[in-house]
Short mmCIF file of C-alpha atoms in Angstrom, two decimals:
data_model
loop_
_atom_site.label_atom_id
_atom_site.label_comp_id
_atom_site.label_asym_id
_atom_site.label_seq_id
_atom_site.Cartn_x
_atom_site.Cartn_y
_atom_site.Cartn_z
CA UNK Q 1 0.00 0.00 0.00
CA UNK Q 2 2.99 2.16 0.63
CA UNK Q 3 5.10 1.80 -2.09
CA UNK Q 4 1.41 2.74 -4.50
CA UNK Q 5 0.97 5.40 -2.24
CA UNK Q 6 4.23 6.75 -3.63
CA UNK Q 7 4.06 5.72 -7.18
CA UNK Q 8 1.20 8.01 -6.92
CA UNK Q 9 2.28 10.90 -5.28
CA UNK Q 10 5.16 10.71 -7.74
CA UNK Q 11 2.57 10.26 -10.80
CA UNK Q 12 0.86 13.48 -10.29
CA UNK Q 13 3.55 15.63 -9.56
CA UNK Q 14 4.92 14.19 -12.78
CA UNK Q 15 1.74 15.34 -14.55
CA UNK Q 16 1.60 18.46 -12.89
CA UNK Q 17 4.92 18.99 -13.60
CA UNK Q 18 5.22 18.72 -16.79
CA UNK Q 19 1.81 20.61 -17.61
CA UNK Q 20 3.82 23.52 -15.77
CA UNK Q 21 6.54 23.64 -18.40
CA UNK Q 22 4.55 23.40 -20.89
CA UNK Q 23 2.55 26.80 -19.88
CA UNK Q 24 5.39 28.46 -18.96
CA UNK Q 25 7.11 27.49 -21.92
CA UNK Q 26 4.00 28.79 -24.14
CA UNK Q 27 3.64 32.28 -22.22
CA UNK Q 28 7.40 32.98 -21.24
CA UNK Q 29 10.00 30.68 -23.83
CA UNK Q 30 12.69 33.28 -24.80
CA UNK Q 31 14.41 31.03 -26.98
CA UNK Q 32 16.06 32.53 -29.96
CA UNK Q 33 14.19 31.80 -33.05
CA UNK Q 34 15.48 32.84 -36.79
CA UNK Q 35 13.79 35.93 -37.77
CA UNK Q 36 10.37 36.03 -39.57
CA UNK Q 37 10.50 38.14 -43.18
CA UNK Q 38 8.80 40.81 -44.06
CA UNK Q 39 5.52 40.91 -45.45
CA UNK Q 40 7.23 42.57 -48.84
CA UNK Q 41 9.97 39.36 -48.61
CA UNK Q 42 6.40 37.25 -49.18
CA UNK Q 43 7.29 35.37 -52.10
CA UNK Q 44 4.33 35.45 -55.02
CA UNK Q 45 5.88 32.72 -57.54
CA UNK Q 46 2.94 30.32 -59.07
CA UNK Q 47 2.93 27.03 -57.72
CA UNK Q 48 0.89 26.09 -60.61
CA UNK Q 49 3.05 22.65 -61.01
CA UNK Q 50 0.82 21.42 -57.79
CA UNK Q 51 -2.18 20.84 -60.04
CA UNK Q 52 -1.95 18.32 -62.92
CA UNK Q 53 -5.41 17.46 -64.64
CA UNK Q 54 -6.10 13.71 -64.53
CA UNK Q 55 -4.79 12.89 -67.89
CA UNK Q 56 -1.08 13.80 -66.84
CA UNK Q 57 -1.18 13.56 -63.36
CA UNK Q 58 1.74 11.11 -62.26
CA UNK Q 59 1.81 9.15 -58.75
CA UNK Q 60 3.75 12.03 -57.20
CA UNK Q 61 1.90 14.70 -58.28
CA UNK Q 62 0.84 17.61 -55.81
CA UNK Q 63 -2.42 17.76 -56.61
CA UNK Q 64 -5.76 15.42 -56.35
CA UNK Q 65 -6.96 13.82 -58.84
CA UNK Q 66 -9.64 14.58 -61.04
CA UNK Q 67 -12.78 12.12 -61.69
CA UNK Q 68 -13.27 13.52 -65.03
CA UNK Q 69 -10.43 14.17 -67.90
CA UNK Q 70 -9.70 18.28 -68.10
CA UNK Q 71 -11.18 19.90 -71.24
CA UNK Q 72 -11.11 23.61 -69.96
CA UNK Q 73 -8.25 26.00 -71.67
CA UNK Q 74 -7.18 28.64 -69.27
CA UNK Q 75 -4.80 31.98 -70.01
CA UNK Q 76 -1.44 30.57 -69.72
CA UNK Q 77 0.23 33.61 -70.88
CA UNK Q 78 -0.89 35.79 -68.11
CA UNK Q 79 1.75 37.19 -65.95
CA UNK Q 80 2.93 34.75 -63.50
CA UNK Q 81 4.30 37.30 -60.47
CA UNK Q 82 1.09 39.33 -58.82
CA UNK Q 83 0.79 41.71 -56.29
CA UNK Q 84 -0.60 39.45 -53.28
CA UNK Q 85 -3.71 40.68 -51.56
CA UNK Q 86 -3.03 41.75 -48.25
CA UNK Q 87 -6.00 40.34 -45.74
CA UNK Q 88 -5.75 41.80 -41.97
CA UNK Q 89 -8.56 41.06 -39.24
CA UNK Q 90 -7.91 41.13 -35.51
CA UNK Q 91 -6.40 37.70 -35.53
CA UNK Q 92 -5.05 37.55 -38.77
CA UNK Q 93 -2.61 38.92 -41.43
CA UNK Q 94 -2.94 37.04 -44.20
CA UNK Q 95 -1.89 37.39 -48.17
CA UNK Q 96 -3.44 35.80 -51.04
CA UNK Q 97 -1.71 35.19 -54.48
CA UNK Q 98 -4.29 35.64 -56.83
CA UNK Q 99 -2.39 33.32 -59.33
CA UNK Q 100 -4.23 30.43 -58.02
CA UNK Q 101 -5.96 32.30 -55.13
CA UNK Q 102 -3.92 29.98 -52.67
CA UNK Q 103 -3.05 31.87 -49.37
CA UNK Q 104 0.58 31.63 -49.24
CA UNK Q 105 1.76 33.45 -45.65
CA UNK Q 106 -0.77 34.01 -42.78
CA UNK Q 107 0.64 35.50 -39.38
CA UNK Q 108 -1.57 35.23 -35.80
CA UNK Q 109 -1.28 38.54 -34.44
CA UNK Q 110 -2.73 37.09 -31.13
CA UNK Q 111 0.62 34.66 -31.09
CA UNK Q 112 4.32 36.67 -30.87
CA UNK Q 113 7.14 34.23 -31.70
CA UNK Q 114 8.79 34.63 -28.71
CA UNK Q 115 8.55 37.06 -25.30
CA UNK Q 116 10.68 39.40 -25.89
CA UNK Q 117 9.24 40.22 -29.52
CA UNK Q 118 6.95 41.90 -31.01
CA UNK Q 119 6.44 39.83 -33.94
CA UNK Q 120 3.96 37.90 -34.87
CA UNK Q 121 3.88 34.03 -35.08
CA UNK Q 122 3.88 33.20 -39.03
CA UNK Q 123 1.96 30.18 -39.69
CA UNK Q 124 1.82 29.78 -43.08
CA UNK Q 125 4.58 31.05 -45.54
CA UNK Q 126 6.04 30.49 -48.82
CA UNK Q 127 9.83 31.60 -49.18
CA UNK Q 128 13.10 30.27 -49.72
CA UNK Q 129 13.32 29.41 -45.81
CA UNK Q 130 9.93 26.86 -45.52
CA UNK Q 131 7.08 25.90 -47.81
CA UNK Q 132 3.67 25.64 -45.55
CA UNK Q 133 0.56 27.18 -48.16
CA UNK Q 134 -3.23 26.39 -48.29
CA UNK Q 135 -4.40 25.84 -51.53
CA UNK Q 136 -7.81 25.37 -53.10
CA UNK Q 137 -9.67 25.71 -56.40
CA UNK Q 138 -11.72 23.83 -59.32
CA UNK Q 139 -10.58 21.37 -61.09
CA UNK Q 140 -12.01 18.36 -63.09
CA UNK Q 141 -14.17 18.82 -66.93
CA UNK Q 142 -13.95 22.51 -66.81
CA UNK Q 143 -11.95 23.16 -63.62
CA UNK Q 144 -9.54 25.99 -64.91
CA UNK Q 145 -6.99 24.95 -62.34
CA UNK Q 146 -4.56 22.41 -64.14
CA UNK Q 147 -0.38 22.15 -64.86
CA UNK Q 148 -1.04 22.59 -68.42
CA UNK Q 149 -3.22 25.76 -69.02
CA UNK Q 150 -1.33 27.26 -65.68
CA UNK Q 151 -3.82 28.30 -62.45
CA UNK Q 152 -6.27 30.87 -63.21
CA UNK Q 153 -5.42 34.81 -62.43
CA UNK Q 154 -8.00 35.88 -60.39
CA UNK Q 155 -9.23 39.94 -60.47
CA UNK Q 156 -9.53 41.87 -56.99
CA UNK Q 157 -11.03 45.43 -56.41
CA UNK Q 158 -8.42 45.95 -53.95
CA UNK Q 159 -4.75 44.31 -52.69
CA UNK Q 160 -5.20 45.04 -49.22
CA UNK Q 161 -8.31 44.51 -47.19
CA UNK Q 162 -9.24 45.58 -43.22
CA UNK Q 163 -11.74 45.15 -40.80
CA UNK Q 164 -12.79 48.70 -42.00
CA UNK Q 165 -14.16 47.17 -44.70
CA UNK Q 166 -16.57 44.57 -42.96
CA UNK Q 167 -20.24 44.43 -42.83
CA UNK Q 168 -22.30 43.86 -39.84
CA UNK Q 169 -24.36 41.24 -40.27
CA UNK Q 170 -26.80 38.81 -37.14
CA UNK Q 171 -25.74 35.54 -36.66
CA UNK Q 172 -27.52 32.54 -35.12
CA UNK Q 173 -28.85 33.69 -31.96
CA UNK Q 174 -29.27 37.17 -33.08
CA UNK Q 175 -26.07 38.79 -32.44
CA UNK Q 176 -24.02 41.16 -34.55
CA UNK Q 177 -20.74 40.11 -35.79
CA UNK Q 178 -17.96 42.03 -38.47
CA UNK Q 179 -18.03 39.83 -41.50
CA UNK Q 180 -15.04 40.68 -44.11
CA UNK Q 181 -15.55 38.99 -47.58
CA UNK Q 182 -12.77 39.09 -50.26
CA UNK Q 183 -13.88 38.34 -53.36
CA UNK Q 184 -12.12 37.69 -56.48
CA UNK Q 185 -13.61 36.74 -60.18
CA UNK Q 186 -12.14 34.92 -63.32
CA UNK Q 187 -13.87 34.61 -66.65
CA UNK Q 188 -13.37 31.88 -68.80
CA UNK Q 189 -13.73 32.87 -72.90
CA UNK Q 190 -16.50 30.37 -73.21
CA UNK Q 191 -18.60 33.14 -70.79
CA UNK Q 192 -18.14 31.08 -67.47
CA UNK Q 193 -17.73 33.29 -64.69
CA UNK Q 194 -16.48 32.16 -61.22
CA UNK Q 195 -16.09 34.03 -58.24
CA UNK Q 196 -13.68 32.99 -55.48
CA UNK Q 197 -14.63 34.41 -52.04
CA UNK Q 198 -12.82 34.47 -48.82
CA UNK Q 199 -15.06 35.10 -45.55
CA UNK Q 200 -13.64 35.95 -42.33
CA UNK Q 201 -15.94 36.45 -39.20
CA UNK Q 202 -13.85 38.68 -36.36
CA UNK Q 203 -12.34 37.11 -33.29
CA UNK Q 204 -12.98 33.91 -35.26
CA UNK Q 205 -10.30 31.82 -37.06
CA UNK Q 206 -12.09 29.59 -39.51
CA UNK Q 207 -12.18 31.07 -42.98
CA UNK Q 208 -14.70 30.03 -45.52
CA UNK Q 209 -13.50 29.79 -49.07
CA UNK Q 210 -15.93 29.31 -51.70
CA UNK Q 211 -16.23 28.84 -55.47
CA UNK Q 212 -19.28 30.16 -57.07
CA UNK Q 213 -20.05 29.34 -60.53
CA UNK Q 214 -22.11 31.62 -62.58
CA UNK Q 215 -22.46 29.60 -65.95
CA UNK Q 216 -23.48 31.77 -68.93
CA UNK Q 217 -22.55 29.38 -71.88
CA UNK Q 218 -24.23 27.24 -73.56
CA UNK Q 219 -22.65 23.90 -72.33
CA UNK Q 220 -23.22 22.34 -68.91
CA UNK Q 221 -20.45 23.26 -66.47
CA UNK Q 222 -18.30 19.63 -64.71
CA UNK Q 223 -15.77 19.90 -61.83
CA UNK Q 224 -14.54 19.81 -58.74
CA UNK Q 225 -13.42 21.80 -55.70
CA UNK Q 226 -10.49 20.49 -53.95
CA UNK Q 227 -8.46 22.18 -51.11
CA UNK Q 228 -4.78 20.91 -49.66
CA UNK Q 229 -2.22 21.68 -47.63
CA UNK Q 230 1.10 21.60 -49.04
CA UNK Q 231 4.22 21.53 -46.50
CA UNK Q 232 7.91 20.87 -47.01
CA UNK Q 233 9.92 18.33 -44.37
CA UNK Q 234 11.52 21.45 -42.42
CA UNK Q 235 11.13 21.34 -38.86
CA UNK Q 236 8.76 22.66 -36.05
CA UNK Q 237 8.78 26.27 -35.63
CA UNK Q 238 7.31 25.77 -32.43
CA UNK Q 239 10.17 23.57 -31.40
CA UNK Q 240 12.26 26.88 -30.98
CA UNK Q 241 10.39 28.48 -28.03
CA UNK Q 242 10.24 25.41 -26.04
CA UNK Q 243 14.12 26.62 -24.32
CA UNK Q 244 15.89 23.79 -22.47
CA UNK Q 245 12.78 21.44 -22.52
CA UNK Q 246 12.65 20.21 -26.41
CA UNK Q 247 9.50 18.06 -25.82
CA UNK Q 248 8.75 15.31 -28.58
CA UNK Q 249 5.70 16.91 -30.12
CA UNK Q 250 3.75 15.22 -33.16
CA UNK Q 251 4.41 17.15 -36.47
CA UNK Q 252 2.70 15.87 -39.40
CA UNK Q 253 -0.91 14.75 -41.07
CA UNK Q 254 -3.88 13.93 -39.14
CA UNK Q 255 -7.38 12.90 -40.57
CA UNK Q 256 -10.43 12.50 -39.60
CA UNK Q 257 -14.27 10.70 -40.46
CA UNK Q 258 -17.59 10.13 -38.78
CA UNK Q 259 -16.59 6.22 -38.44
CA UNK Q 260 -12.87 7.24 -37.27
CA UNK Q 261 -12.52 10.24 -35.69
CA UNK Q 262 -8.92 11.25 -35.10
CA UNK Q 263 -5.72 9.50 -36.90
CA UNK Q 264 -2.24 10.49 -37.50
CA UNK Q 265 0.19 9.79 -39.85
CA UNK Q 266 3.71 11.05 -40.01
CA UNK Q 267 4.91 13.16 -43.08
CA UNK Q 268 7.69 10.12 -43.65
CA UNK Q 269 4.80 7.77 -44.04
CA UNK Q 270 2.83 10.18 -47.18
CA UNK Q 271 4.35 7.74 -49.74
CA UNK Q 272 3.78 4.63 -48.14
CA UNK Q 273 0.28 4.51 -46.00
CA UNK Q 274 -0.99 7.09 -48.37
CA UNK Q 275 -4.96 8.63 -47.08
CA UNK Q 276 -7.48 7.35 -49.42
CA UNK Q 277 -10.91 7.67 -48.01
CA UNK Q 278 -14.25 8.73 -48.70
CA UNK Q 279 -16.43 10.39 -45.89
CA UNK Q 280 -19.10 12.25 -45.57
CA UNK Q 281 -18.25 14.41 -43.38
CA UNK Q 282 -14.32 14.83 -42.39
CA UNK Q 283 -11.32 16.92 -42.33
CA UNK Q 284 -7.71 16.82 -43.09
CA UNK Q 285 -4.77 18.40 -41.23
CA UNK Q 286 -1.36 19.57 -40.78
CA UNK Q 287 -0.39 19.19 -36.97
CA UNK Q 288 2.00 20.73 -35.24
CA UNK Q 289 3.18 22.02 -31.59
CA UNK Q 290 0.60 24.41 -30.29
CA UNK Q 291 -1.34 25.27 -33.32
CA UNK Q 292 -3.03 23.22 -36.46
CA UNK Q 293 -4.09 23.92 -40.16
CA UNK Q 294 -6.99 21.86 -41.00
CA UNK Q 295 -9.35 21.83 -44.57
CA UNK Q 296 -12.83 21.48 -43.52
CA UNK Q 297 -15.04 20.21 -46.66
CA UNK Q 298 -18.28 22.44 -46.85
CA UNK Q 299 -21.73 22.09 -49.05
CA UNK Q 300 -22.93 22.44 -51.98
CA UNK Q 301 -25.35 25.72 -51.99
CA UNK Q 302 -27.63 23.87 -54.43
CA UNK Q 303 -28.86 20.35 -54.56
CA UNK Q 304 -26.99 18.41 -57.07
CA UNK Q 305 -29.75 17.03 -59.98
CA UNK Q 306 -28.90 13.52 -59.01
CA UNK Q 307 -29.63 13.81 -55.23
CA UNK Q 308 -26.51 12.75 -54.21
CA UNK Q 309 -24.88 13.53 -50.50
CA UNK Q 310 -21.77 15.49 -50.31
CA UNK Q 311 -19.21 12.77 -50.04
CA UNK Q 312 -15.76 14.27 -50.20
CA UNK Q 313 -12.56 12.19 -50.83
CA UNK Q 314 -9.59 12.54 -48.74
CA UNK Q 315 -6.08 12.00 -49.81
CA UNK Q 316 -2.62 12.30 -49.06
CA UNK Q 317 0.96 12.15 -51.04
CA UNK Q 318 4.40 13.28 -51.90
CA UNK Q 319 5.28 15.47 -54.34
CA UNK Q 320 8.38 15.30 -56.99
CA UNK Q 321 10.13 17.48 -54.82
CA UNK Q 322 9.22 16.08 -51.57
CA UNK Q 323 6.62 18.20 -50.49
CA UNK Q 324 3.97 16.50 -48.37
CA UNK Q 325 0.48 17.27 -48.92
CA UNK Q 326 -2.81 16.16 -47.52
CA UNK Q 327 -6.12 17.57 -48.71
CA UNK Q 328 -9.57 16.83 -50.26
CA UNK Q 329 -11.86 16.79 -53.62
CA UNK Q 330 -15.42 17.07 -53.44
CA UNK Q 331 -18.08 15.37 -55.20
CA UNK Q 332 -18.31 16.58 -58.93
CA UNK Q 333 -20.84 19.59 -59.44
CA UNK Q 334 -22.42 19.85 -62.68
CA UNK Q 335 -23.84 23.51 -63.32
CA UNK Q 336 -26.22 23.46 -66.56
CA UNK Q 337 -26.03 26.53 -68.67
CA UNK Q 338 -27.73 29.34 -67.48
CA UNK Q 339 -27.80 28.48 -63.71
CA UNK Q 340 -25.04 29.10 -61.19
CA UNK Q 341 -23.90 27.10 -58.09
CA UNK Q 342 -21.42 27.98 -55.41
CA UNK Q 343 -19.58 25.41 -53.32
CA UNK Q 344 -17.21 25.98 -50.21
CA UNK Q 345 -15.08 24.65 -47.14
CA UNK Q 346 -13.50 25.87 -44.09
CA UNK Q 347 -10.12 26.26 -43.38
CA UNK Q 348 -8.69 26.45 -39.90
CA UNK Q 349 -5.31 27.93 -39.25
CA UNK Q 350 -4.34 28.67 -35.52
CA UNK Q 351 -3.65 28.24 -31.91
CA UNK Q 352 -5.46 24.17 -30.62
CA UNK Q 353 -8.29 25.83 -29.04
CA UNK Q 354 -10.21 22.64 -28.59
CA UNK Q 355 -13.85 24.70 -27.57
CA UNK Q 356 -13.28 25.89 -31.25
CA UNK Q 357 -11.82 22.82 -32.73
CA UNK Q 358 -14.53 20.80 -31.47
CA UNK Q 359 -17.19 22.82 -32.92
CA UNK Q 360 -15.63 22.81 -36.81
CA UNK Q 361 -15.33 18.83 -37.25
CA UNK Q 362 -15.54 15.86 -34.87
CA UNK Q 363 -12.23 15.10 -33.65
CA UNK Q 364 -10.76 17.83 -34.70
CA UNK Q 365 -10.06 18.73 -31.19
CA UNK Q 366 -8.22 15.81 -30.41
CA UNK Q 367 -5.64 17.37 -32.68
CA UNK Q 368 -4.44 18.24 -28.89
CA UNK Q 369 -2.59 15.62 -28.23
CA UNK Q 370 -1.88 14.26 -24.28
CA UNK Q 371 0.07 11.78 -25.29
CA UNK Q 372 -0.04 8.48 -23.36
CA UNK Q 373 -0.94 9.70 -20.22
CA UNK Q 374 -3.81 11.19 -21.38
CA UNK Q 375 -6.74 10.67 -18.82
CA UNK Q 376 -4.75 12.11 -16.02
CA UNK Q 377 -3.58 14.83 -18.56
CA UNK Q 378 -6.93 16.10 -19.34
CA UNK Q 379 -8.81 15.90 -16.08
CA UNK Q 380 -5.64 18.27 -14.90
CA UNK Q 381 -6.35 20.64 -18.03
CA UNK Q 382 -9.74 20.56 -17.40
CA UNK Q 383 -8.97 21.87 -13.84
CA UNK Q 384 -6.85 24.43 -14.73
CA UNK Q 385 -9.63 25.88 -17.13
CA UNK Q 386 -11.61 25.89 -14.19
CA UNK Q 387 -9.00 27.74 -12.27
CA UNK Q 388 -8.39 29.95 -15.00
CA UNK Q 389 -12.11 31.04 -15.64
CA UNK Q 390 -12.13 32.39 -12.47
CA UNK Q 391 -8.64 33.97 -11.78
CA UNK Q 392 -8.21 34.66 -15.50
CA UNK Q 393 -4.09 34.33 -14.88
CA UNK Q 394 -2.51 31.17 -16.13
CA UNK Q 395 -0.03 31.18 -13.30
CA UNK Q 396 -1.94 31.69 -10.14
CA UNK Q 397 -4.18 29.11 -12.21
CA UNK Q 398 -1.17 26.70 -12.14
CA UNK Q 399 -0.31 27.50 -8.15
CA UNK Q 400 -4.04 26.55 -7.56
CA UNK Q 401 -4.48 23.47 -9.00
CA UNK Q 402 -0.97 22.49 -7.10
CA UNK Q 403 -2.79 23.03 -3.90
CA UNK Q 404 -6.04 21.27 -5.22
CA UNK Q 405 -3.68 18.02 -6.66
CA UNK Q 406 -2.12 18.23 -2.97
CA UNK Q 407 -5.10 18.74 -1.19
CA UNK Q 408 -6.70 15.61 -3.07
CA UNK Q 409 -3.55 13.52 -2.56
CA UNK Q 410 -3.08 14.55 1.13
CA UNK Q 411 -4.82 10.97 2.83
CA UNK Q 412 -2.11 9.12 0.47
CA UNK Q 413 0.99 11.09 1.49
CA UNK Q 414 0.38 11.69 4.81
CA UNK Q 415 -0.23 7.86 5.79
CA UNK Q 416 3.13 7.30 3.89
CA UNK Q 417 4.95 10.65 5.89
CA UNK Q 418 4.03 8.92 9.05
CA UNK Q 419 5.13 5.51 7.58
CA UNK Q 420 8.77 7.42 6.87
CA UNK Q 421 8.48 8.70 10.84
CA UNK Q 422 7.89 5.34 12.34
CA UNK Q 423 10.87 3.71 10.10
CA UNK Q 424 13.22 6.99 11.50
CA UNK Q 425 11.93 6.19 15.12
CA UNK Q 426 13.84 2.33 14.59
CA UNK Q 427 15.94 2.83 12.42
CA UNK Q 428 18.91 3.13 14.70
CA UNK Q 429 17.82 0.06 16.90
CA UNK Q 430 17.90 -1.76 13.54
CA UNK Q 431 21.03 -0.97 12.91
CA UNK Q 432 22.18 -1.80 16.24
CA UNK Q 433 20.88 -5.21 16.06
CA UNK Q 434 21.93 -5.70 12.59
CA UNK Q 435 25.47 -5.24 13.89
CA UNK Q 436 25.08 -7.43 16.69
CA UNK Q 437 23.12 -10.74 14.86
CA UNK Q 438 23.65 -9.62 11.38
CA UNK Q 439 25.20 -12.76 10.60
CA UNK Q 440 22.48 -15.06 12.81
CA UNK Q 441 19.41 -14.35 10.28
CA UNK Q 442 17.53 -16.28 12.73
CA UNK Q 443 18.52 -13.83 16.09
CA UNK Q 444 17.43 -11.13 13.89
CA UNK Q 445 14.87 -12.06 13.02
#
């Protein structure tokens, strides 16, 4: 009974230990990290080789494939380097290439990279130091995304958008919330016109991107939305803040589905146990310490004519050059002439805030990871939201669940403190007779 007593006491200081370096670590890591670049350091180059159409997409291509062969001829001769369209809400900073309308850097403005700086954490970038972008578009029949007609240039009223330029609009329960929508269009010769829109809600993270598709020819409209994230093998920037205690945190692709809700798999793994799964319903992710950038898959805005549900495929692979990507393609949308139809997802890029995660996708929140000590883990967290809700500091938050894990552990350590007194009381008459009959077993005895 003792010696559990102890393996106990040592079991949740353990915990509670090492749920106190990982706070302090988050709010106070100094640790050196290499400097962020500028916004105008932002590189705009297409990535247009990420998106082969089905007929010469190759096993390590970057981009999902098609269900239908491509037909659609896009301007390849427009100008490949674009001023990117700078996006800034209270949480975000984001830029947009509209070659492609992929968003190519985002930094969290609630996140600095370190204590001692004022700069934000960048999440997503696309430079000559790391590769980490969110792409989406249309491809398929007439998707005008492909490798061989080059990604579609997008038109924008503006390259930089605010919060000054958001409408108020009610939400569920009545309430008024800033809603900033970036729109972008691109005509196709044959008179298809599709319009690209980014929503962001403020004080929210989730972004909706849609594709509407506004067909004014005289053909029916085939293809598909799809929407990936691309990242190259460098390592965790997270990694850096984490000073003298480099924890082994998970960084790679996680999935998920109705019938399996959370799963991982490592980016050295892409080629080999490559995601191939249909679900209706699901999400794909890039995980790593502290935050996550997940692809959502949304609705179609009109019923399809053959009734079908919105079953979206979810894949993962290597590229050529060694870029790991995970993503998804949704069902194939047929838009007869003269009707329109818009289709969308959500895409999550921030902090593991699982009473936000959990709302977007099931099991997305489990993207927070306790590792294998997990029940203990998360009845502690849970506790220290409590504490937190009501001191609203994470460090006196901390002190007070020390007290509570104490308080709850006191039966257990003080039966084994008096245990320790008692064996200090005869310990020297032990001794004593242990050099006396030490070599009579029996006399001791």
């Amino acid at each position: 009974m003792q010696q559990w007593a102890r393996f106990a006491i040592l079991g949740a200081m353990f915990v509670t230990a090492y749920l106190l370096i990982l706070a302090w670590q988050k709010d106070y890591g100094n640790a050196a990290t290499a400097p962020q670049q500028q916004a105008a350091a932002v590189s705009s180059h297409e990535i247009s080789a990420d998106l082969p159409n089905a007929k010469t997409a190759t096993v390590a291509s970057d981009v999902p494939q098609a269900n239908i062969a491509h037909s659609q001829t896009t301007d390849a001769t427009a100008p490949v380097n674009q001023q990117l369209i700078s996006v800034q809400t209270d949480l975000y900073h984001l830029w947009i290439n509209p070659k492609g309308g992929d968003i190519v850097r985002i930094e969290l403005l609630s996140h600095d990279k370190s204590k001692d700086s004022n700069q934000p954490f960048v999440m997503l970038e696309n430079d000559a130091k790391r590769t980490y972008v969110a792409q989406s578009g249309l491809i398929g029949l007439n998707g005008p995304d492909s490798s061989r007609g080059g990604r579609p240039l997008y038109a924008a009223e503006k390259t930089s958008y605010t919060l000054a330029d958001a409408k108020g609009v009610q939400d569920q329960k009545g309430q008024s919330e800033k809603v900033l929508s970036v729109p972008m269009v691109f005509k196709t010769p044959e008179g298809v016109e599709i319009i690209k829109t980014f929503t962001f809600t403020q004080g929210q993270y989730p972004i909706v991107v849609s594709h509407q598709v506004i067909n004014r020819s005289q053909q029916n409209w085939q293809g598909q939305m799809f929407g990936q994230l691309k990242r190259d093998n460098s390592e965790d920037p997270g990694k850096s803040s984490q000073g003298i205690f480099t924890l082994g945190t998970f960084l790679g692709g996680a999935w998920g589905t109705p019938d399996s809700h959370y799963n991982k798999l490592k980016f050295a793994n892409f080629s080999e146990e490559k995601l191939n799964a249909d679900a209706k319903g699901g999400w794909v992710a890039i995980v790593q310490h502290y935050f996550v950038s997940a692809w959502i898959p949304g609705n179609l805005k009109l019923t399809q004519a053959n009734g079908q549900p919105y079953v979206a495929k979810l894949e993962s692979r290597q590229s050529a050059d060694h870029m790991n990507i995970i993503g998804f393609t949704s069902p194939v949308i047929n838009v007869p002439a003269g009707t329109s139809m818009e289709v969308d997802a959500k895409l999550y890029s921030g902090p593991k805030v699982q009473s936000e995660l959990k709302d977007l996708a099931v099991g997305l929140n489990q993207t927070v990871d306790y590792g294998w000590l997990w029940p203990i883990a998360k009845l502690l967290f849970l506790g220290l939201q409590f504490f937190h809700s009501i001191v609203g500091n994470w460090g006196w938050s901390i002190i007070l669940l020390t007290i509570m894990v104490k308080m709850i552990l006191w039966p257990l350590s003080s039966k084994s403190y008096r245990s320790m007194a008692k064996m200090r009381v005869i310990a020297p008459e032990m001794q004593r007779m242990k050099e006396e009959f030490g070599e009579d077993r029996m006399r001791f005895s």
